[in-house]
Each structure stands twice: as structure tokens, then as C-alpha cells.
Amino acid sequence: MNKIFCGIDWAEGHHDIALVDQDGTQVAKLRISDDSAGFHALIELLAQHGDSTAEPIPVAIETPRGLLVAALRATGRQIYAINPLAAARYRDRASVSRAKSDAADARVLANILRTDRHAHRPLPDDSEAGQAVAVLARAHQDAIWDRQQMINRLRSHLREYYPAALTAFHGAGKPGLDSPRARVILTAAPTPADAAKLTRSQLRALLKRGERPRCGIEAEAERLRTIFRADSLRQLPQVEQALGQQAVALIRQVDAACVSVAQLAVATEEGFLAHPDAEIITSFPGLSVLSGARVLAEIGDDRGRFADARAMKAYAGAAPVTRASGRSHVVVARTVKNQRLASAGHMWAFAALRTQAPRAHYDRRRAGGERHTAALRNLFNKLLGCLFHCLQHRTLFDPDRAFVPPMDLAA
């Protein structure tokens, strides 16, 4: 049993350290710099108060990431990432005057471990490969979101002066503004006036530089030429030229975003496929390599992270929440959850509907009166429980065992 507890109030330039004993008495405090010298000063302080490899002093800090946290995790000690809102509530227990200081906050964090360590879970002990997959999968997802923001900006800009571009590339059945075809042609003809001057041979050359359409280059060139030469409202010539220059700048940003997405996708797939859990995760219906990487990124590969399947389901937001008080008793969807995992789970369940067993489960829930979103969330809940079991026992997904058909009871 640890007799000393450490709290760290994190900041960009420095960190305040506080050590308290079992009685809540502060036995040491220190301010360290955010560099290697500061980290070694922290380790020396911990060693002076009984820190050892066999029984390392646990640490509470308000962030789960950063170089300091990574270095502390490498020492093998338990790191508790305390939510800043929770820490603020604990601060009110120690003082009602609303006084605040970095040293006092470090002491509060140390006391959280002393009194309520059992109510908080340490950071998971994920492998190096698992942490790398998490970094790449999240970066890939962020890059996709950034690309979509840039596409939305370009679309909004083109609506101001270039509706023919939207008619040609944006909408259902169209290649999209982020397609190589659209980016090449809009860079060469950033204004309606430039687009109207494009000849068939020029359009064919631009299409060959971008991507070959399914309908054929000749048919696509003729379609674009008809759209670009159609009558439309126009801005004043100088204004149109200025808007065209701005469009080119936006297209360059879309180009960079598309390159980032493609490169991160390759890196994520390589990292995920090299992980030992990849075969199990991708055996599930609805999970591809990239979506499987996103699931692994959020649940990690520390099998002791979740006490049971229910804990994983609650973390993902798949399990509902019951609110009972007096005569009131309602069951609602969980809002406090890992948003990335919940988003990946929604797409996972939706994609799994293409297979027979998950589709039958979804249809039964719908027939029972559930709306689409609730039935889909229940399917995600079911799949997540199966995933927990398969990872714990190192087995592949078996639809016959996962989705046992309900028994018909005789009247």
C-alpha cells in the first residue's frame, strides 16, 4: 500500500509538484521546469520519499498526454488523469474562499489519490504499437474532418461567382470538389470566363491529368463543355478575376488536405495490420482496416483497461443510462462518452447491416418499436460486447455464437 501520493499541476512552462502522506500532510513540494532536467528533479524527489521499482509512487495529473506524462508512464508507475472539472470540485472541499494557486492545485490532486483512488482508473498500459496506431488513426480522422471543412469553404466560395463549377462537380452522382478531376480543371479554369474558353481538346487533356471518368473522356468532356458554356449570372470582370485567384488558393489547401488524408491512411493501415489484434478486429462484420484501426485506437490493447464488457459499452456510449428518482424512471442514451469511439461505432453498426445476422438483429429491434438510431446503437452495443469477449479470449468473430436466434416459446 502506497504511503505517499503525488499530485502534479501541469502548465506549459513549468509544473508544480506536491507529495502528501496517508494523513494528508504535505511532505514535499517542488516546481520543476518542462524539460529533461525538471523530470529528473521530479524522479529524485520521488526517490527521496520511498519511490522504488517494486512500489512506485502513483501520480495524479490533469492531462493524459504530453512529454511529461509519457516519461512518467515509461517508469512503470500508475498515472491517474483527473478531469479538470472533477479536480475543481475537490478544490471546494479544501477551501470555500475560492482561493487558487498552482501549488494548492497540486496538493488537491495528491489528496484525490489519497482519499478516492479507488474511484479513478489509471491510464491504460497500452503497448507502444497500440499507442502508435492511436496517434495515426486519430490523425487520419482529423485530416478527413479538415478536408471536409476545406471542401465546404470552397463550395461556399464557388457559389458566390461560379455556379457552373458546382453543377459540374458537386452533388449526387458527381465526382466531388475534392476529386482529382475537379481540382485539376478548377485550377486551370478558376473563373466562368476561363471555363467557357476551354476547348474539347483542352478538356480531354485536363481529364487525362486528373482521373479517367467511368463514362469515358469524350462523354465527360462534352458534358463539362455544355455546362461551362451555358448562360449564367456573372460577377463584374475584375471581381470575378479576384474571386478566381482566391479559389485557386482554396484549391491548393484542398490539395494539401487530400494528400494528408491519403498518406495518413497508408500509415494507419500499415500500423494497424502489424498489430496482433488486427486479425480479430477485422473478423467482425462492418469493420474495415481503417475503421478497425479507429476502434483499436480508442479501446487500446490493455486488456485490463475495462473491468468487463459493460464498462467498455459505457465508455463507448453504447449502453443506455437509467435515471430513477421517486416515481420517475427513464432510460436515455448516454451523452458522456468517448465521442470518437461512438462515431466509429455508429458507422460500424451501419456497415454491419449488410451481413445477415446483424441485419436480423436490427430488424427485430425495429419491429419491437425502436427507432433507427436506437436500434443501430443497440446493434453497436451487441457487437462491442462480442468484441470484448473475442479480444479477451483471442478468438475470431463467430456469427452463430454472437447472434443466437431467439427461441419461440409455445403458448
Coordinates of N, CA and C in Angstrom, one line a residue, residues 31 34 41 55 89-90 119 144 157-158 183 215 257 285 310 313 315 320 325 331 342 363 370 407:
R31 N 8.7 23.0 -7.7 CA 8.3 23.5 -9.0 C 9.4 23.1 -10.0
D34 N 9.8 22.4 -17.5 CA 9.2 21.5 -18.5 C 10.3 21.0 -19.5
A41 N 14.6 16.0 -11.8 CA 14.4 16.5 -10.4 C 13.1 15.9 -9.8
E55 N 7.5 -0.6 -5.7 CA 6.3 0.1 -5.3 C 6.5 1.6 -5.6
R89 N -14.0 20.5 -8.3 CA -15.0 20.1 -7.2 C -14.2 19.7 -6.0
Y90 N -13.2 19.0 -6.1 CA -12.4 18.6 -5.0 C -11.7 19.8 -4.3
A119 N -11.9 5.3 -6.9 CA -12.9 5.8 -7.8 C -12.4 6.3 -9.1
I144 N -9.4 14.0 -42.2 CA -10.7 13.9 -43.0 C -11.6 15.0 -42.6
H157 N -17.5 29.4 -51.5 CA -16.9 30.4 -52.3 C -17.3 30.3 -53.7
L158 N -17.4 29.1 -54.3 CA -17.8 29.0 -55.7 C -19.3 29.4 -55.9
R183 N -10.3 19.2 -59.1 CA -9.2 20.1 -58.7 C -8.3 20.5 -59.9
C215 N -17.7 7.2 -67.5 CA -18.4 7.4 -68.7 C -17.6 7.6 -69.9
A257 N -4.8 18.9 -48.2 CA -5.7 18.1 -47.3 C -5.9 16.7 -47.8
P285 N -18.0 -8.2 -38.8 CA -18.7 -7.6 -40.0 C -18.8 -6.1 -39.8
R310 N -19.5 -4.5 -19.9 CA -20.4 -3.3 -19.6 C -19.6 -2.0 -19.5
K313 N -18.8 -0.8 -23.0 CA -20.0 -0.3 -23.6 C -20.4 1.1 -23.1
Y315 N -18.2 3.2 -21.9 CA -17.2 4.1 -22.4 C -17.5 4.5 -23.8
P320 N -27.2 2.4 -22.5 CA -28.1 3.5 -22.1 C -27.8 3.8 -20.6
S325 N -35.8 8.4 -10.0 CA -35.9 9.2 -8.8 C -37.4 9.3 -8.5
V331 N -35.1 5.7 -19.3 CA -33.8 5.1 -19.8 C -33.5 6.0 -21.1
A342 N -17.7 6.4 -30.3 CA -19.2 6.4 -30.6 C -19.4 6.7 -32.0
D363 N -33.4 -5.7 -37.5 CA -34.8 -5.8 -37.9 C -35.7 -6.2 -36.7
E370 N -38.4 0.2 -31.8 CA -37.3 1.1 -31.7 C -37.1 1.9 -33.0
M407 N -35.6 -17.9 -29.2 CA -36.4 -19.1 -29.2 C -37.9 -18.8 -29.2

